[in-house]
Coordinates of C-alpha atoms in Angstrom, one line a residue:
Chain A
X1140 CA -44.2 -77.3 -103.1
X1141 CA -43.3 -79.4 -99.7
X1142 CA -39.5 -78.9 -100.8
X1143 CA -39.9 -75.0 -101.4
X1144 CA -41.4 -75.0 -97.9
X1145 CA -38.6 -77.1 -96.2
X1146 CA -36.0 -74.9 -98.1
X1147 CA -37.4 -71.7 -96.7
X1148 CA -37.1 -73.2 -93.3
X1149 CA -33.9 -73.9 -93.6
X1150 CA -32.8 -70.6 -94.7
X1151 CA -34.5 -68.8 -91.8
X1152 CA -33.0 -71.2 -89.5
X1153 CA -29.4 -70.7 -91.1
X1154 CA -30.0 -66.9 -90.5
X1155 CA -31.1 -67.1 -87.2
X1156 CA -28.1 -69.2 -86.3
X1157 CA -25.8 -66.6 -87.7
X1158 CA -27.2 -63.8 -85.8
X1159 CA -27.1 -66.0 -82.8
X1160 CA -23.5 -66.7 -83.4
X1161 CA -22.8 -63.3 -84.0
X1162 CA -24.4 -62.1 -80.9
X1163 CA -22.6 -65.0 -78.8
X1164 CA -19.3 -64.3 -80.2
X1165 CA -19.4 -60.9 -78.9
X1166 CA -19.7 -62.1 -75.2
X1167 CA -17.1 -64.8 -75.7
X1168 CA -14.5 -62.1 -77.0
X1169 CA -15.6 -60.0 -74.0
X1170 CA -14.7 -63.3 -71.5
X1171 CA -11.6 -63.9 -73.2
X1172 CA -10.2 -60.7 -72.9
X1173 CA -11.1 -60.7 -69.1
X1174 CA -9.1 -64.2 -68.9
X1175 CA -6.3 -63.1 -70.9
X1176 CA -6.0 -59.5 -68.4
X1177 CA -6.5 -62.2 -65.4
X1178 CA -3.9 -64.8 -66.1
X1179 CA -1.6 -62.4 -67.4
X1180 CA -1.9 -59.9 -64.4
X1181 CA -2.9 -61.8 -61.5
X1182 CA 0.9 -63.6 -61.2
X1183 CA 1.9 -60.1 -60.4
X1184 CA -0.1 -60.4 -57.1
X1185 CA 2.3 -63.2 -56.3
X1186 CA 5.3 -62.1 -57.7
X1187 CA 5.4 -58.5 -56.2
X1188 CA 4.4 -57.9 -52.1
X1189 CA 1.5 -55.7 -51.7
X1190 CA 3.4 -53.7 -49.5
X1191 CA 5.7 -52.8 -52.9
X1192 CA 2.5 -52.3 -55.0
X1193 CA 1.6 -49.7 -52.5
X1194 CA 4.9 -47.8 -52.7
X1195 CA 5.2 -44.2 -54.0
X1196 CA 8.2 -45.2 -56.5
X1197 CA 7.6 -46.6 -60.0
X1198 CA 11.2 -47.8 -61.1
X1199 CA 10.6 -51.1 -62.8
X1200 CA 14.3 -51.5 -63.5
X1201 CA 14.9 -51.3 -60.1
X1202 CA 12.0 -53.3 -59.2
X1203 CA 10.1 -50.6 -57.3
X1204 CA 6.6 -51.4 -58.7
X1205 CA 4.6 -48.5 -56.6
X1206 CA 1.2 -48.0 -58.4
X1207 CA 0.1 -45.3 -56.2
X1208 CA 2.0 -42.4 -58.3
X1209 CA 0.3 -43.8 -61.4
X1210 CA -3.3 -44.2 -60.0
X1211 CA -2.9 -40.3 -58.5
X1212 CA -1.6 -39.3 -62.1
X1213 CA -4.7 -40.8 -63.7
X1214 CA -7.1 -39.5 -61.0
X1215 CA -5.6 -35.9 -61.0
X1216 CA -5.6 -35.5 -64.7
X1217 CA -9.0 -37.4 -65.2
X1218 CA -10.7 -35.1 -62.2
X1219 CA -9.0 -32.3 -63.7
X1220 CA -10.8 -32.9 -67.2
X1221 CA -14.1 -33.7 -65.6
X1222 CA -13.8 -30.4 -63.6
X1223 CA -13.3 -28.6 -66.7
X1224 CA -15.5 -30.4 -69.3
X1225 CA -18.6 -30.7 -67.1
X1226 CA -19.7 -27.2 -66.7
X1227 CA -18.6 -26.2 -70.1
X1228 CA -20.2 -29.2 -72.0
X1229 CA -23.5 -29.0 -70.2
X1230 CA -23.4 -25.3 -70.3
X1231 CA -23.0 -25.9 -74.4
X1232 CA -25.5 -28.5 -74.5
X1233 CA -28.0 -26.1 -72.8
X1234 CA -27.3 -23.3 -75.4
X1235 CA -27.4 -25.3 -78.4
X1236 CA -30.9 -27.1 -77.3
X1237 CA -32.7 -24.2 -75.3
X1238 CA -31.1 -20.9 -76.3
X1239 CA -29.6 -20.8 -79.7
X1240 CA -31.6 -19.8 -82.9
X1241 CA -32.3 -22.6 -85.1
X1242 CA -29.5 -21.9 -88.0
X1243 CA -26.7 -21.7 -85.2
X1244 CA -28.2 -25.0 -83.7
X1245 CA -27.7 -26.3 -87.2
X1246 CA -24.3 -25.3 -87.5
X1247 CA -22.8 -26.2 -83.9
X1248 CA -24.4 -29.8 -84.0
X1249 CA -22.6 -31.2 -86.7
X1250 CA -19.6 -29.0 -85.8
X1251 CA -19.5 -31.0 -82.6
X1252 CA -19.7 -34.2 -83.9
X1253 CA -16.4 -33.5 -86.0
X1254 CA -15.1 -32.4 -82.8
X1255 CA -15.9 -35.6 -81.6
X1256 CA -14.3 -37.7 -84.3
X1257 CA -11.0 -35.9 -84.0
X1258 CA -8.2 -38.2 -83.7
X1259 CA -6.5 -38.3 -80.5
X1260 CA -2.9 -37.9 -81.9
X1261 CA -3.8 -34.7 -83.7
X1262 CA -5.1 -33.4 -80.2
X1263 CA -2.0 -34.6 -78.5
X1264 CA 0.3 -33.0 -81.3
X1265 CA -2.0 -29.7 -80.6
X1266 CA -1.2 -30.0 -77.1
X1267 CA 2.6 -30.6 -77.5
X1268 CA 3.3 -27.9 -79.9
X1269 CA 0.9 -25.0 -79.1
X1270 CA -0.9 -25.7 -75.7
X1271 CA 2.2 -26.5 -73.7
X1272 CA 4.8 -23.7 -74.8
X1273 CA 2.0 -21.4 -74.2
X1274 CA 1.3 -22.4 -70.3
X1275 CA 5.1 -22.9 -70.0
X1276 CA 5.4 -19.1 -70.6
X1277 CA 2.2 -17.9 -69.2
X1278 CA 2.2 -19.5 -66.2
X1279 CA 5.8 -19.4 -65.7
X1280 CA 6.2 -23.1 -65.4
X1281 CA 9.5 -25.2 -65.7
X1282 CA 7.8 -27.1 -68.2
X1283 CA 4.8 -27.0 -70.4
X1284 CA 4.3 -31.0 -70.0
X1285 CA 2.2 -31.1 -66.8
X1286 CA -1.0 -32.7 -65.5
X1287 CA -2.8 -29.8 -66.1
X1288 CA -2.2 -29.6 -69.9
X1289 CA -3.1 -33.2 -69.8
X1290 CA -6.2 -32.1 -68.3
X1291 CA -7.3 -29.6 -70.8
X1292 CA -6.7 -31.8 -73.4
X1293 CA -8.7 -34.6 -72.2
X1294 CA -11.7 -32.1 -71.4
X1295 CA -11.2 -31.1 -75.1
X1296 CA -11.6 -34.9 -76.0
X1297 CA -14.7 -35.5 -73.7
X1298 CA -16.3 -32.2 -74.3
X1299 CA -17.7 -33.6 -77.5
X1300 CA -19.3 -36.7 -76.0
X1301 CA -20.9 -34.4 -73.2
X1302 CA -22.5 -32.0 -75.6
X1303 CA -23.8 -34.5 -77.6
X1304 CA -25.2 -36.8 -75.1
X1305 CA -26.4 -34.2 -73.0
X1306 CA -28.1 -32.3 -75.8
X1307 CA -29.9 -35.4 -76.9
X1308 CA -31.3 -35.6 -73.0
X1309 CA -32.3 -32.1 -73.0
X1310 CA -34.1 -32.3 -76.4
X1311 CA -36.1 -35.4 -75.3
X1312 CA -37.8 -33.1 -72.6
X1313 CA -41.2 -33.0 -73.8
X1314 CA -42.3 -29.4 -75.4
X1315 CA -45.1 -29.3 -73.1
X1316 CA -42.8 -29.4 -69.8
X1317 CA -41.7 -25.7 -71.2
X1318 CA -45.1 -24.6 -72.2
X1319 CA -46.3 -25.6 -68.5
X1320 CA -43.4 -23.7 -66.7
X1321 CA -43.8 -20.5 -69.1
X1322 CA -47.8 -20.5 -68.8
X1323 CA -46.9 -20.2 -65.0
X1324 CA -44.9 -17.1 -65.5
X1325 CA -41.4 -18.5 -65.5
X1326 CA -38.9 -16.7 -67.4
X1327 CA -36.7 -18.7 -69.9
X1328 CA -34.0 -19.3 -67.7
X1329 CA -36.2 -20.3 -64.8
X1330 CA -37.6 -22.9 -67.4
X1331 CA -34.2 -23.9 -68.1
X1332 CA -32.8 -24.4 -64.8
X1333 CA -35.6 -25.3 -62.7
X1334 CA -37.8 -27.6 -65.2
X1335 CA -35.8 -28.8 -68.1
X1336 CA -32.4 -29.5 -66.8
X1337 CA -33.8 -31.6 -63.7
X1338 CA -36.2 -33.5 -65.8
X1339 CA -33.4 -34.2 -67.9
X1340 CA -31.1 -35.3 -65.3
X1341 CA -30.4 -38.8 -65.5
X1342 CA -29.5 -38.3 -69.4
X1343 CA -26.9 -35.2 -68.1
X1344 CA -25.6 -37.5 -65.6
X1345 CA -25.0 -40.1 -68.2
X1346 CA -23.3 -37.8 -70.2
X1347 CA -20.9 -36.8 -67.8
X1348 CA -20.1 -40.5 -66.9
X1349 CA -19.7 -41.2 -70.8
X1350 CA -17.2 -38.2 -70.4
X1351 CA -15.6 -39.5 -67.6
X1352 CA -14.8 -42.7 -69.3
X1353 CA -13.6 -41.6 -72.3
X1354 CA -11.2 -39.4 -70.0
X1355 CA -9.8 -42.1 -68.2
X1356 CA -9.1 -44.4 -71.2
X1357 CA -7.3 -42.0 -73.4
X1358 CA -3.8 -43.1 -74.1
X1359 CA -2.3 -41.0 -76.7
X1360 CA -2.9 -37.6 -75.6
X1361 CA -1.9 -37.9 -72.4
X1362 CA 1.3 -39.5 -73.2
X1363 CA 2.2 -36.7 -75.5
X1364 CA 1.5 -33.9 -73.0
X1365 CA 2.0 -34.9 -69.3
X1366 CA 5.7 -35.3 -69.0
X1367 CA 5.5 -39.0 -68.0
X1368 CA 7.2 -38.5 -64.7
X1369 CA 5.6 -41.1 -62.2
X1370 CA 5.6 -38.7 -59.2
X1371 CA 2.9 -39.2 -56.4
X1372 CA 0.5 -36.5 -56.5
X1373 CA 0.3 -35.5 -52.9
X1374 CA -0.5 -31.5 -53.2
X1375 CA -2.6 -29.3 -55.4
X1376 CA 0.6 -28.0 -56.9
X1377 CA 1.3 -31.3 -58.7
X1378 CA -1.1 -30.5 -61.3
X1379 CA 1.3 -28.2 -62.5
X1380 CA 4.0 -30.6 -62.7
X1381 CA 4.6 -33.8 -65.0
X1382 CA 2.6 -36.6 -64.2
X1383 CA 2.3 -40.1 -65.3
X1384 CA -1.3 -42.1 -66.2
X1385 CA -2.0 -45.6 -65.7
X1386 CA -2.8 -45.5 -69.2
X1387 CA 0.2 -43.8 -70.5
X1388 CA 2.3 -46.4 -68.5
X1389 CA 1.2 -49.4 -70.1
X1390 CA 1.5 -48.0 -73.7
X1391 CA 5.1 -46.4 -73.1
X1392 CA 6.5 -49.8 -71.4
X1393 CA 4.6 -52.7 -72.8
X1394 CA 7.0 -52.7 -75.9
X1395 CA 10.2 -53.0 -74.3
X1396 CA 9.2 -55.7 -71.5
X1397 CA 10.4 -59.1 -71.3
X1398 CA 7.3 -61.2 -72.1
X1399 CA 6.5 -63.2 -69.0
X1400 CA 8.6 -61.1 -66.6
X1401 CA 7.3 -59.5 -63.1
X1402 CA 7.1 -56.1 -65.0
X1403 CA 5.1 -57.5 -67.7
X1404 CA 2.6 -58.8 -65.3
X1405 CA 2.4 -55.8 -63.3
X1406 CA 1.8 -54.0 -66.3
X1407 CA -1.4 -56.3 -66.8
X1408 CA -2.2 -55.6 -63.3
X1409 CA -2.6 -52.1 -64.1
X1410 CA -4.9 -53.0 -67.3
X1411 CA -7.1 -55.1 -64.8
X1412 CA -7.3 -51.7 -62.5
X1413 CA -8.6 -49.7 -65.7
X1414 CA -10.8 -52.2 -66.5
X1415 CA -12.3 -52.3 -63.2
X1416 CA -12.4 -48.3 -63.3
X1417 CA -14.1 -48.1 -66.5
X1418 CA -16.4 -51.0 -65.3
X1419 CA -17.2 -49.2 -62.5
X1420 CA -18.1 -45.9 -64.3
X1421 CA -20.3 -47.8 -67.0
X1422 CA -22.4 -49.8 -64.8
X1423 CA -23.1 -46.9 -62.5
X1424 CA -24.1 -44.7 -65.8
X1425 CA -26.4 -47.6 -67.1
X1426 CA -27.9 -48.0 -63.2
X1427 CA -28.6 -44.2 -63.7
X1428 CA -30.2 -44.7 -67.2
X1429 CA -32.1 -47.5 -66.0
X1430 CA -33.7 -45.4 -63.0
X1431 CA -34.8 -43.0 -65.6
X1432 CA -36.2 -45.6 -67.8
X1433 CA -38.3 -46.5 -64.8
X1434 CA -39.3 -43.3 -63.8
X1435 CA -40.6 -42.8 -67.4
X1436 CA -42.7 -45.7 -67.1
X1437 CA -43.9 -44.7 -64.3
X1438 CA -44.7 -41.4 -65.6
X1439 CA -46.6 -43.1 -68.8
X1440 CA -48.7 -45.4 -66.9
Chain B
X941 CA -68.2 -6.7 -68.1
X942 CA -65.7 -7.5 -70.6
X943 CA -62.5 -9.2 -69.6
X944 CA -60.8 -9.7 -72.9
X945 CA -61.4 -7.6 -76.3
X946 CA -60.5 -9.3 -79.3
X947 CA -60.5 -7.3 -82.4
X948 CA -59.9 -8.1 -85.8
X949 CA -57.2 -10.7 -84.7
X950 CA -55.5 -12.5 -87.6
X951 CA -52.5 -15.1 -87.5
X952 CA -50.8 -17.2 -90.0
X953 CA -48.2 -19.8 -89.2
X954 CA -44.8 -20.1 -91.4
X955 CA -46.0 -23.3 -92.9
X956 CA -49.3 -21.8 -94.0
X957 CA -50.9 -24.9 -91.9
X958 CA -53.7 -23.4 -89.7
X959 CA -54.6 -19.6 -89.3
X960 CA -57.0 -17.3 -88.1
X961 CA -58.8 -14.4 -90.1
X962 CA -60.5 -11.7 -88.8
X963 CA -61.8 -12.4 -85.6
X964 CA -63.6 -10.2 -83.4
X965 CA -65.2 -11.5 -80.0
X966 CA -65.5 -10.0 -76.5
X967 CA -64.9 -12.5 -73.5
X968 CA -66.9 -11.6 -70.5
X969 CA -65.5 -11.6 -66.8
X970 CA -66.1 -14.3 -64.4
X971 CA -68.0 -16.7 -66.4
X972 CA -67.1 -19.8 -68.6
X973 CA -66.3 -18.8 -72.4
X974 CA -66.3 -22.0 -74.5
X975 CA -64.4 -22.2 -77.9
X976 CA -66.0 -24.8 -79.8
X977 CA -65.5 -26.3 -83.4
X978 CA -63.5 -29.2 -85.4
X979 CA -60.0 -29.8 -85.1
X980 CA -57.8 -27.5 -87.1
X981 CA -60.2 -24.3 -86.7
X982 CA -57.6 -22.5 -85.1
X983 CA -59.5 -22.4 -81.7
X984 CA -56.0 -23.5 -79.6
X985 CA -54.1 -20.8 -81.7
X986 CA -56.5 -18.3 -80.5
X987 CA -56.2 -19.6 -76.7
X988 CA -52.4 -19.0 -76.9
X989 CA -52.4 -16.1 -78.5
X990 CA -54.2 -14.8 -75.1
X991 CA -51.0 -15.7 -73.0
X992 CA -48.4 -15.2 -75.9
X993 CA -47.5 -18.8 -75.9
X994 CA -47.6 -18.8 -79.7
X995 CA -44.1 -16.7 -79.2
X996 CA -42.5 -20.1 -79.2
X997 CA -44.1 -21.3 -82.2
X998 CA -43.5 -20.4 -85.7
X999 CA -45.9 -17.7 -86.4
X1000 CA -45.4 -15.7 -89.7
X1001 CA -47.6 -12.8 -89.0
X1002 CA -50.0 -11.4 -86.4
X1003 CA -52.3 -8.4 -86.5
X1004 CA -55.3 -6.9 -84.9
X1005 CA -55.6 -5.9 -81.0
X1006 CA -56.2 -8.2 -77.9
X1007 CA -56.9 -6.3 -74.7
X1008 CA -56.7 -7.4 -71.2
X1009 CA -59.0 -5.6 -68.6
X1010 CA -57.0 -6.1 -65.5
X1011 CA -58.9 -6.3 -62.1
X1012 CA -56.8 -2.9 -61.2
X1013 CA -58.2 -0.8 -63.6
X1014 CA -55.0 -1.3 -66.0
X1015 CA -55.4 -2.3 -69.5
X1016 CA -52.8 -4.5 -71.2
X1017 CA -52.3 -4.6 -74.8
X1018 CA -51.7 -8.3 -75.1
X1019 CA -49.9 -8.5 -78.5
X1020 CA -47.7 -5.2 -78.1
X1021 CA -44.0 -6.7 -78.1
X1022 CA -43.3 -4.2 -75.4
X1023 CA -46.1 -6.0 -73.0
X1024 CA -44.1 -8.0 -70.2
X1025 CA -45.1 -11.7 -71.3
X1026 CA -44.0 -13.2 -67.8
X1027 CA -46.3 -10.5 -66.1
X1028 CA -49.0 -11.5 -68.6
X1029 CA -48.6 -15.3 -68.2
X1030 CA -49.0 -14.7 -64.3
X1031 CA -52.1 -13.2 -64.9
X1032 CA -53.5 -15.3 -67.9
X1033 CA -52.4 -18.8 -66.9
X1034 CA -53.1 -22.0 -68.7
X1035 CA -53.8 -26.0 -68.6
X1036 CA -52.9 -28.1 -71.3
X1037 CA -54.7 -31.1 -73.0
X1038 CA -52.6 -33.6 -71.5
X1039 CA -51.4 -33.2 -67.7
X1040 CA -48.1 -31.7 -67.6
X1041 CA -46.7 -32.2 -64.4
X1042 CA -43.5 -30.7 -63.5
X1043 CA -40.6 -32.9 -62.4
X1044 CA -41.0 -32.2 -58.8
X1045 CA -43.3 -33.1 -55.6
X1046 CA -46.7 -32.4 -55.5
X1047 CA -46.1 -29.3 -53.2
X1048 CA -43.2 -28.2 -55.3
X1049 CA -45.7 -28.1 -58.3
X1050 CA -48.1 -26.0 -56.8
X1051 CA -45.4 -23.6 -55.3
X1052 CA -43.4 -23.3 -58.4
X1053 CA -44.8 -20.3 -60.0
X1054 CA -45.2 -18.5 -56.9
X1055 CA -41.5 -19.1 -56.1
X1056 CA -40.5 -18.0 -59.4
X1057 CA -42.7 -14.9 -59.0
X1058 CA -40.5 -14.2 -55.9
X1059 CA -42.4 -15.6 -52.8
X1060 CA -40.5 -17.4 -50.2
X1061 CA -42.2 -17.2 -47.1
X1062 CA -43.6 -20.7 -46.1
X1063 CA -46.7 -19.8 -44.5
X1064 CA -48.0 -18.0 -47.5
X1065 CA -47.1 -21.0 -49.7
X1066 CA -48.3 -23.5 -47.4
X1067 CA -52.0 -21.5 -47.7
X1068 CA -51.6 -21.3 -51.3
X1069 CA -51.2 -25.0 -51.6
X1070 CA -54.2 -25.8 -49.2
X1071 CA -56.5 -23.3 -51.0
X1072 CA -55.7 -24.1 -54.6
X1073 CA -56.1 -27.8 -54.1
X1074 CA -59.4 -27.3 -52.3
X1075 CA -60.6 -25.4 -55.5
X1076 CA -59.5 -28.0 -57.4
X1077 CA -61.4 -30.6 -55.7
X1078 CA -58.0 -32.7 -55.1
X1079 CA -56.9 -31.6 -51.0
X1080 CA -58.9 -34.7 -49.6
X1081 CA -56.9 -37.1 -52.1
X1082 CA -53.4 -35.9 -51.7
X1083 CA -53.2 -33.9 -48.3
X1084 CA -51.2 -36.6 -46.6
X1085 CA -48.7 -36.9 -49.4
X1086 CA -47.7 -33.6 -50.6
X1087 CA -44.0 -34.6 -50.9
X1088 CA -44.5 -37.2 -53.2
X1089 CA -43.6 -36.9 -56.9
X1090 CA -46.3 -35.5 -58.9
X1091 CA -45.6 -37.7 -61.6
X1092 CA -46.9 -40.8 -58.9
X1093 CA -50.6 -39.3 -59.3
X1094 CA -53.4 -40.8 -61.8
X1095 CA -54.2 -39.0 -65.0
X1096 CA -57.3 -37.3 -63.3
X1097 CA -55.5 -36.3 -60.4
X1098 CA -52.4 -34.9 -62.4
X1099 CA -54.9 -33.0 -64.4
X1100 CA -56.6 -31.4 -61.3
X1101 CA -53.2 -30.5 -60.0
X1102 CA -52.3 -28.6 -63.2
X1103 CA -55.3 -26.6 -62.7
X1104 CA -54.9 -26.3 -59.1
X1105 CA -51.2 -24.9 -59.9
X1106 CA -52.5 -22.4 -62.2
X1107 CA -55.0 -21.5 -59.4
X1108 CA -52.0 -21.0 -56.9
X1109 CA -50.9 -18.3 -59.0
X1110 CA -54.2 -16.3 -58.4
X1111 CA -54.3 -15.3 -61.9
X1112 CA -57.5 -13.4 -63.2
X1113 CA -58.0 -15.5 -66.3
X1114 CA -57.5 -19.2 -66.9
X1115 CA -57.2 -20.9 -70.2
X1116 CA -58.1 -24.5 -70.4
X1117 CA -57.2 -26.6 -73.5
X1118 CA -59.0 -29.7 -73.9
X1119 CA -58.4 -30.4 -70.4
X1120 CA -60.4 -33.4 -70.0
X1121 CA -59.6 -35.0 -73.4
X1122 CA -57.3 -37.7 -71.9
X1123 CA -59.5 -38.1 -68.8
X1124 CA -62.4 -40.9 -67.7
X1125 CA -65.8 -39.5 -67.0
X1126 CA -65.5 -39.4 -63.3
X1127 CA -62.6 -37.5 -63.5
X1128 CA -64.3 -35.2 -66.2
X1129 CA -67.0 -34.3 -63.9
X1130 CA -64.8 -33.4 -61.1
X1131 CA -62.7 -31.1 -63.5
X1132 CA -66.1 -29.7 -64.5
X1133 CA -67.5 -29.2 -61.0
X1134 CA -64.7 -27.3 -60.1
X1135 CA -64.6 -25.1 -62.9
X1136 CA -68.3 -24.4 -62.0
X1137 CA -66.9 -23.5 -58.2
X1138 CA -64.1 -21.4 -59.3
X1139 CA -65.6 -19.3 -62.2
X1140 CA -67.2 -16.6 -59.5
X1141 CA -63.6 -15.7 -59.1
X1142 CA -61.9 -16.2 -62.5
X1143 CA -62.6 -15.5 -66.2
X1144 CA -62.4 -18.9 -67.8
X1145 CA -61.7 -19.8 -71.5
X1146 CA -62.0 -23.5 -72.5
X1147 CA -61.7 -25.4 -75.4
X1148 CA -64.0 -28.5 -74.6
X1149 CA -63.2 -31.8 -76.1
X1150 CA -66.9 -32.6 -77.2
X1151 CA -70.0 -30.2 -78.0
X1152 CA -71.8 -32.0 -75.2
X1153 CA -69.0 -30.8 -72.6
X1154 CA -69.4 -27.4 -74.3
X1155 CA -73.1 -27.5 -73.8
X1156 CA -72.7 -28.8 -70.1
X1157 CA -70.5 -25.9 -69.0
X1158 CA -71.0 -22.8 -71.5
X1159 CA -72.0 -19.6 -70.2
X1160 CA -70.8 -18.2 -73.4
X1161 CA -70.3 -20.1 -76.7
X1162 CA -68.3 -19.4 -79.9
X1163 CA -67.8 -21.7 -82.9
X1164 CA -64.9 -21.8 -85.0
X1165 CA -64.6 -23.1 -88.6
X1166 CA -61.5 -23.2 -90.5
X1167 CA -60.1 -20.0 -88.8
X1168 CA -63.3 -18.1 -88.8
X1169 CA -65.6 -17.2 -86.0
X1170 CA -69.0 -18.2 -87.3
X1171 CA -70.9 -17.3 -84.4
X1172 CA -71.0 -16.7 -80.9
X1173 CA -73.8 -16.3 -78.3
X1174 CA -74.3 -16.2 -74.7
X1175 CA -75.4 -19.2 -72.7
X1176 CA -77.5 -22.2 -74.4
X1177 CA -78.4 -20.0 -77.2
X1178 CA -75.7 -21.4 -79.6
X1179 CA -76.9 -25.0 -78.9
X1180 CA -80.7 -24.3 -79.0
X1181 CA -81.2 -21.8 -81.8
X1182 CA -78.0 -21.4 -83.6
X1183 CA -78.4 -18.8 -86.4
X1184 CA -75.9 -20.5 -88.9
X1185 CA -76.5 -23.3 -90.8
X1186 CA -73.2 -24.8 -90.1
X1187 CA -73.6 -24.0 -86.7
X1188 CA -76.7 -26.1 -86.4
X1189 CA -74.9 -28.9 -88.5
X1190 CA -71.9 -29.3 -86.0
X1191 CA -74.0 -29.0 -82.8
X1192 CA -76.5 -31.5 -84.1
X1193 CA -73.4 -33.9 -84.9
X1194 CA -73.8 -33.8 -88.9
X1195 CA -70.1 -33.0 -89.1
X1196 CA -66.9 -32.7 -87.1

C-alpha cells in the first residue's frame, strides 16, 4: 500500500513537471527569438550611421540603407487596409450578431471562419491575376501592382479576424441590455448604435487591433501584389504606385544576402522594428481587454 | 376604470416550454395589479406581451385581444401587427428582475429613452432627470454624481435607477417583473414605497417575488398556475378569502 501511494505521488509529480516545463519552454523560446533578433540586428546600428538609416533610399547593393521608404510603405498599406477592413468588418459583425435571421447567421458564421483560413498565397494569387489587372484598367494606372492593391488584399485577410472577434463581443452583450433599451422605446437601430455597440466597445476595439496586427505581419500577399518598389510615400498619390513593405523586404532579400554582412544585419534590424510594432499593438489590445475585465468585475460586484 | 383589457389571450412558445391558455382579465388604471403564482405559470410571458417584448422570443402562436385605453381616449390594439411597437413601449414601460443599467452615466441612463424619442432641450431633460429620480426615491443619493457611470451604483440603487428611467419617459403603464428579487430588504422597501407613491399617476403591473410582497402592495391580485388564470380579485380578498382551493394552498404556502 505504501509503495502504491509513493508511485502515485511520483506519477503526479512527473506530470506536474512535464506541464511546467512545457510552460517554461514557451517563455524560453520567445526569449531566444528575442535574443537572436537583437544579436543579429543591433550590430547594424554600429555599421550604418543613423543618418543613412533615416535616408530615403533603399539600395543595399550601393550601400544605401534608408529605412523610411519601407516603413512608409508598411504604414501606407496597413493604414489603407485598416480603413477598408474596420467599417466592413464591424458592419458585418453587427449584421451577423444583431440583424440577420437565424438561418443566415448559421451560414455566415462558418463561412467567415473558412475565409479566415484561406492561405495568404492563394489570396495573393487572386490579387495578382484578377484584382491588379482590373485595377490597372479601371483606374487607368501604369501598373496594377500598387500599395492600394495590397491594402485591398490585406483588408480581405483581416476582415474575417475582425468579424469573428467583434461578433463574439457583440454576442456576449447580455440580452437584457437590448430588452431594456427596447422597453424604453428605442428602435432596433438605436439599440444597436447606442447600447449594444458601446457595451461591446472593448471587444470591438480588440477586434480592430488584432486585424491591424494581422495586416502588419502579412508578407506573402503584399510581396505578390504591391510591386515591391522601395519609394518614399510622401503624398497620397503614392497609394496608387508600387510600394515595398518591411515584411516583403525581409522575405525577398534574406535569401540572397551574405550571412554576417551589413545588409544582413540591417534586415534583422527591420525585423526588430516589426517585432516592436506588433508588440505595441498587442500590448495596447490586451490593455484594452484588461480594462474591460475590470469594468465587468465592477458591474458584477 | 379599466386601463388594459385582456380577452381570451393564448400564447405558445416554439419549444412548447410554457404557454398561456385563455386569459381574460381587466387591469384597472392608477392602481397596483399583481400577478402571482409559482414559477413557470406564465406571469412574465403575459407581462412581456403587454409591451410586445415577446416579439423577440420564439413565440409560435398568439391569439386573443389585448387593448390599451390611452389617457388621450385612444384605444390601442396591442397584439395587432400594425401597431407601432416603439410608440407602444413608450406608453408601456418595463423594469426587469435584474437591474439593467445601460453602459452610460446615471444621467445618460435617464435621458436615453427621451433622447431616442427626439427630446433635445437640455432644461427639459434636466427636469425629467430630477423629477424621475425623486419619484424613485433616489435623488438624494445621486444628485451630486449624475455623471458617474451607472454601473458604479449599488444593486438597490441600480434597480431604483431603472424605475426612474421608466418614469422619465412618463409612460402610462409600468410593468415590473420581480423588480426586487435581487435586492436586500431595505432596498426592497424603498422600491415598494416609491411604487405606492407613484400609483396615483400610473398603472402598475407587478410580478412580485414573494406572496408576502404581493399581499403588501396589491390593489388587485391575480393568481396564475401553469398557464391558466385561476382567480382574480380586488384588494386583499385573494389573500384572505380565496375561492379556489389551489389559490388558498398557494397563498398559505402549501406549495410554490
